[in-house]
Short mmCIF file of C-alpha atoms in Angstrom, two decimals:
data_model
loop_
_atom_site.label_atom_id
_atom_site.label_comp_id
_atom_site.label_asym_id
_atom_site.label_seq_id
_atom_site.Cartn_x
_atom_site.Cartn_y
_atom_site.Cartn_z
CA MET A 1 -14.62 73.20 -4.19
CA ASP A 2 -12.28 70.85 -6.01
CA ARG A 3 -10.01 72.29 -8.65
CA ASP A 4 -10.47 70.98 -12.17
CA ILE A 5 -8.37 67.95 -13.07
CA ASP A 6 -6.31 68.48 -16.22
CA THR A 7 -6.75 65.18 -18.04
CA GLY A 8 -5.19 66.41 -21.27
CA SER A 9 -1.66 66.75 -19.92
CA ALA A 10 0.48 64.02 -18.41
CA HIS A 11 1.02 64.21 -14.65
CA SER A 12 3.88 62.61 -12.73
CA ALA A 13 1.62 60.92 -10.15
CA ARG A 14 -0.61 59.43 -12.84
CA ILE A 15 2.35 58.29 -14.96
CA TYR A 16 3.70 56.52 -11.86
CA ASP A 17 0.29 54.97 -11.20
CA TYR A 18 0.08 53.71 -14.79
CA ILE A 19 3.57 52.22 -14.85
CA ILE A 20 3.16 50.34 -11.56
CA GLY A 21 -0.16 48.89 -12.73
CA GLY A 22 -2.71 51.25 -11.21
CA LYS A 23 -6.00 52.36 -12.73
CA ASP A 24 -6.13 56.11 -12.11
CA HIS A 25 -4.69 57.65 -15.25
CA TYR A 26 -5.66 59.14 -18.60
CA PRO A 27 -4.50 58.73 -22.22
CA ALA A 28 -1.86 61.46 -21.88
CA ASP A 29 -0.36 59.64 -18.90
CA ARG A 30 -0.35 56.31 -20.70
CA GLU A 31 1.29 57.86 -23.76
CA ALA A 32 3.98 59.39 -21.58
CA GLY A 33 4.52 56.18 -19.61
CA ASP A 34 4.82 54.11 -22.78
CA ALA A 35 7.32 56.57 -24.26
CA MET A 36 9.41 56.48 -21.08
CA CYS A 37 9.38 52.70 -20.91
CA ARG A 38 10.57 52.54 -24.50
CA GLU A 39 13.55 54.68 -23.48
CA TRP A 40 14.21 52.62 -20.35
CA PRO A 41 12.45 49.24 -20.19
CA ALA A 42 13.53 48.84 -16.54
CA LEU A 43 11.40 51.81 -15.47
CA PRO A 44 8.57 49.62 -14.05
CA VAL A 45 11.13 47.62 -12.03
CA HIS A 46 12.60 50.87 -10.73
CA MET A 47 9.22 52.32 -9.75
CA ARG A 48 8.00 49.17 -8.02
CA ALA A 49 11.28 48.98 -6.10
CA ASN A 50 10.73 52.53 -4.89
CA ARG A 51 7.25 51.67 -3.69
CA ASP A 52 8.52 48.56 -1.96
CA PHE A 53 11.21 50.63 -0.22
CA MET A 54 8.57 52.97 1.16
CA ASN A 55 6.57 50.05 2.49
CA ARG A 56 9.63 48.51 4.19
CA ALA A 57 10.71 51.85 5.63
CA VAL A 58 7.27 52.50 7.14
CA ARG A 59 7.09 49.00 8.58
CA HIS A 60 10.57 49.42 10.08
CA LEU A 61 9.63 52.78 11.59
CA ALA A 62 6.43 51.38 13.08
CA ALA A 63 7.70 47.98 14.21
CA GLN A 64 11.35 48.63 15.07
CA ALA A 65 11.49 52.34 15.91
CA GLY A 66 8.09 52.52 17.61
CA ILE A 67 6.87 55.47 15.56
CA ARG A 68 3.12 56.06 15.79
CA GLN A 69 2.80 59.28 13.75
CA PHE A 70 3.56 59.77 10.06
CA LEU A 71 3.60 62.87 7.86
CA ASP A 72 3.73 61.84 4.20
CA VAL A 73 4.47 64.75 1.86
CA GLY A 74 3.96 64.19 -1.86
CA THR A 75 1.62 61.26 -1.33
CA GLY A 76 0.62 60.59 -4.92
CA ILE A 77 -2.26 58.40 -6.00
CA PRO A 78 -3.34 55.91 -3.31
CA THR A 79 -1.88 52.44 -3.85
CA SER A 80 -2.53 49.66 -1.34
CA PRO A 81 -0.91 49.05 1.04
CA ASN A 82 -0.90 52.73 1.95
CA ILE A 83 1.15 54.13 4.82
CA HIS A 84 -1.73 54.10 7.29
CA GLU A 85 -2.51 50.46 6.45
CA ILE A 86 1.08 49.41 7.16
CA ALA A 87 1.48 51.53 10.29
CA GLN A 88 -1.92 50.59 11.72
CA SER A 89 -1.27 46.91 11.09
CA VAL A 90 1.63 47.28 13.54
CA SER A 91 -0.15 49.63 15.94
CA PRO A 92 -3.86 50.34 15.35
CA ALA A 93 -3.50 53.70 17.12
CA SER A 94 -1.08 55.07 14.49
CA ARG A 95 -1.88 58.45 12.97
CA VAL A 96 -1.08 59.54 9.42
CA VAL A 97 -1.37 62.84 7.56
CA TYR A 98 -1.08 62.68 3.78
CA VAL A 99 -0.08 65.83 1.87
CA ASP A 100 -0.35 66.46 -1.86
CA ASN A 101 -1.35 69.33 -4.11
CA ASP A 102 -2.91 67.41 -7.01
CA PRO A 103 -6.73 67.57 -7.27
CA LEU A 104 -6.96 63.98 -8.55
CA VAL A 105 -5.04 62.76 -5.52
CA LEU A 106 -7.41 64.78 -3.33
CA ALA A 107 -10.46 63.20 -4.95
CA LEU A 108 -9.10 59.67 -4.72
CA SER A 109 -7.76 60.13 -1.20
CA ARG A 110 -11.23 60.42 0.27
CA GLY A 111 -11.48 56.66 0.08
CA LEU A 112 -8.20 56.08 1.92
CA LEU A 113 -9.08 58.04 5.03
CA ASN A 114 -10.82 55.02 6.53
CA GLY A 115 -8.28 53.67 8.95
CA THR A 116 -8.67 51.83 12.23
CA PRO A 117 -11.10 53.16 14.86
CA GLU A 118 -8.17 53.66 17.25
CA GLY A 119 -6.01 55.57 14.77
CA ARG A 120 -6.56 58.64 12.68
CA THR A 121 -5.85 59.63 9.08
CA ALA A 122 -6.18 62.99 7.37
CA TYR A 123 -5.51 64.45 3.94
CA LEU A 124 -4.10 67.93 3.48
CA GLU A 125 -4.01 69.73 0.16
CA ALA A 126 -0.77 71.69 0.26
CA ASP A 127 2.52 72.14 -1.60
CA LEU A 128 5.81 70.68 -0.43
CA ARG A 129 7.44 73.99 -1.34
CA GLU A 130 5.42 75.73 1.40
CA PRO A 131 6.38 73.95 4.65
CA ALA A 132 4.72 76.55 6.88
CA SER A 133 1.34 75.95 5.27
CA ILE A 134 1.72 72.23 5.95
CA LEU A 135 2.88 72.49 9.55
CA GLY A 136 0.32 75.14 10.43
CA ALA A 137 -2.66 73.43 8.84
CA PRO A 138 -5.57 72.69 11.20
CA GLU A 139 -5.91 69.19 9.72
CA LEU A 140 -2.35 68.38 10.70
CA ARG A 141 -2.61 69.89 14.17
CA ALA A 142 -5.83 67.96 14.81
CA THR A 143 -4.23 64.66 13.80
CA LEU A 144 -0.60 64.73 14.93
CA ASP A 145 0.89 65.65 18.29
CA LEU A 146 4.05 67.54 17.40
CA THR A 147 5.42 67.13 20.92
CA GLN A 148 5.81 63.41 20.13
CA PRO A 149 8.08 61.84 17.45
CA VAL A 150 6.87 61.94 13.86
CA ALA A 151 8.20 60.13 10.79
CA LEU A 152 8.44 62.54 7.87
CA THR A 153 8.29 60.58 4.60
CA VAL A 154 9.30 62.31 1.36
CA ILE A 155 9.21 59.60 -1.28
CA ALA A 156 10.15 60.04 -4.96
CA ILE A 157 9.33 63.73 -5.10
CA VAL A 158 12.44 65.90 -4.65
CA HIS A 159 13.71 65.05 -8.14
CA PHE A 160 10.90 67.30 -9.39
CA MET A 161 12.32 70.22 -7.39
CA MET A 162 14.86 72.39 -9.17
CA ASP A 163 17.81 74.08 -7.46
CA GLU A 164 15.84 77.30 -7.07
CA ASP A 165 13.22 75.35 -5.09
CA ASP A 166 15.84 74.57 -2.40
CA ALA A 167 14.72 70.99 -1.78
CA VAL A 168 17.20 70.47 1.07
CA GLY A 169 16.01 73.63 2.80
CA VAL A 170 12.35 72.73 2.34
CA VAL A 171 12.82 69.27 3.87
CA ARG A 172 14.81 70.81 6.72
CA ARG A 173 12.02 73.31 7.44
CA LEU A 174 9.55 70.43 7.66
CA LEU A 175 11.84 68.45 9.95
CA ASP A 176 13.05 71.27 12.23
CA PRO A 177 9.81 71.66 14.25
CA LEU A 178 9.55 67.90 14.86
CA PRO A 179 10.86 66.69 18.23
CA SER A 180 13.92 64.63 19.00
CA GLY A 181 13.32 60.99 18.10
CA SER A 182 11.54 61.87 14.89
CA TYR A 183 12.67 60.31 11.63
CA LEU A 184 13.16 61.28 7.99
CA ALA A 185 12.58 58.66 5.28
CA MET A 186 13.34 59.66 1.70
CA SER A 187 13.89 58.31 -1.76
CA ILE A 188 15.92 60.53 -4.06
CA GLY A 189 16.23 60.21 -7.82
CA THR A 190 19.71 59.65 -9.28
CA ALA A 191 21.25 58.99 -12.67
CA GLU A 192 24.44 57.46 -11.29
CA PHE A 193 23.66 53.85 -12.20
CA ALA A 194 22.12 54.16 -15.66
CA PRO A 195 22.98 57.69 -16.82
CA ASP A 196 22.04 57.32 -20.47
CA GLU A 197 18.73 55.56 -19.90
CA VAL A 198 17.65 57.74 -16.98
CA GLY A 199 18.73 60.83 -18.89
CA ARG A 200 16.41 59.87 -21.74
CA VAL A 201 13.52 59.34 -19.31
CA ALA A 202 14.24 62.74 -17.75
CA ARG A 203 14.04 64.33 -21.19
CA GLU A 204 10.62 62.74 -21.74
CA TYR A 205 9.42 64.23 -18.45
CA ALA A 206 10.90 67.64 -19.30
CA ALA A 207 9.24 67.61 -22.72
CA ARG A 208 5.91 67.37 -20.88
CA GLY A 209 6.62 70.26 -18.54
CA MET A 210 8.12 68.20 -15.70
CA PRO A 211 11.86 68.93 -15.52
CA MET A 212 13.89 66.75 -13.20
CA ARG A 213 16.85 67.37 -10.91
CA LEU A 214 18.64 64.07 -10.38
CA ARG A 215 21.18 63.92 -7.56
CA THR A 216 24.49 62.24 -6.81
CA HIS A 217 25.11 60.25 -3.63
CA ALA A 218 26.95 63.26 -2.17
CA GLU A 219 23.99 65.50 -2.95
CA ALA A 220 21.59 62.99 -1.39
CA GLU A 221 23.68 63.11 1.80
CA GLU A 222 22.86 66.81 2.19
CA PHE A 223 19.27 65.96 3.17
CA PHE A 224 20.51 63.99 6.18
CA THR A 225 23.06 66.40 7.65
CA GLY A 226 22.93 66.22 11.44
CA LEU A 227 20.74 63.10 11.47
CA ARG A 228 21.67 59.56 12.47
CA LEU A 229 21.28 57.27 9.50
CA VAL A 230 19.76 53.85 10.03
CA GLU A 231 21.98 51.12 8.60
CA PRO A 232 22.84 50.62 5.76
CA GLY A 233 22.73 54.39 5.28
CA ILE A 234 22.03 55.94 1.88
CA THR A 235 21.79 53.15 -0.66
CA GLN A 236 19.81 52.16 -3.72
CA VAL A 237 16.26 51.52 -2.62
CA HIS A 238 16.29 47.78 -3.34
CA LYS A 239 19.27 47.37 -1.00
CA TRP A 240 17.64 49.03 2.01
CA HIS A 241 16.53 46.24 4.38
CA PRO A 242 15.55 43.88 1.53
CA ASP A 243 13.01 41.19 2.33
CA ASP A 244 12.10 37.92 0.65
CA THR A 245 9.13 39.24 -1.33
CA ALA A 246 11.06 39.95 -4.54
CA THR A 247 10.24 37.35 -7.19
CA GLU A 248 13.47 37.87 -9.11
CA PRO A 249 16.83 39.55 -8.52
CA ILE A 250 17.00 43.29 -9.18
CA ARG A 251 20.00 44.64 -11.06
CA ASP A 252 21.67 47.76 -9.70
CA GLU A 253 21.56 49.38 -13.13
CA ASP A 254 17.76 49.08 -13.12
CA ILE A 255 17.35 51.30 -10.06
CA ALA A 256 17.66 55.08 -10.21
CA MET A 257 16.70 55.97 -6.65
CA TYR A 258 18.60 56.32 -3.41
CA GLY A 259 16.75 55.55 -0.20
CA ALA A 260 17.53 56.22 3.45
CA VAL A 261 15.96 56.51 6.88
CA ALA A 262 17.49 58.69 9.59
CA ARG A 263 16.71 59.65 13.19
CA LYS A 264 16.67 63.19 14.49
CA PRO A 265 18.83 63.36 17.65
#
């Protein structure tokens, strides 16, 4: 049975959906998004750049690294192209497991499980903070072969994990059981490029029960200890393998997210 969806309180996934132009949000989310954009008008640019980074990273992993299995933790509200659409456009046999713990995401995800006949997609309701429940889930074991490389994608979520949540340790526990040749792709919130503006946005989130832990470049590096970073390493998301789809230049000060992709030796 689905859990009730709290439509009266703003939710990070729905705020994100609203700001990037989606349709799955409620008045509380729109109020929050509008307040945040007043504090930092570049927020939509920042969020779209993060989404574009994820798309480029997945395409790189599928087309250049030959990855055919993806584990996406903290999926958020489906927004096309989704990971399985990108991966299966490269190799129709690609397999994807989406993980989130929000009931609205669960309800909406039912429509995204339709991938190619050759591939497979699954949705798992679980919490990033409980890696064992993710890795041991029957849905995951039925979809992914953990003896073969897997790309673990953790996009725009660890900034909602406080120090006591041990984000680095959680990501490591998800990555440790994956075989050599697997990859980690992450985007990590930072306030290093627009500290005042991003700080005000963080206060708006915190006022709605969503405190944020923004990280420095050095702190972002901790997630990739022992891994081999794909060039150009840890950089602002718009600078990671940029393509020619951007309609206008993006200023560094309008991006508050580091992105990186790394291979497990």
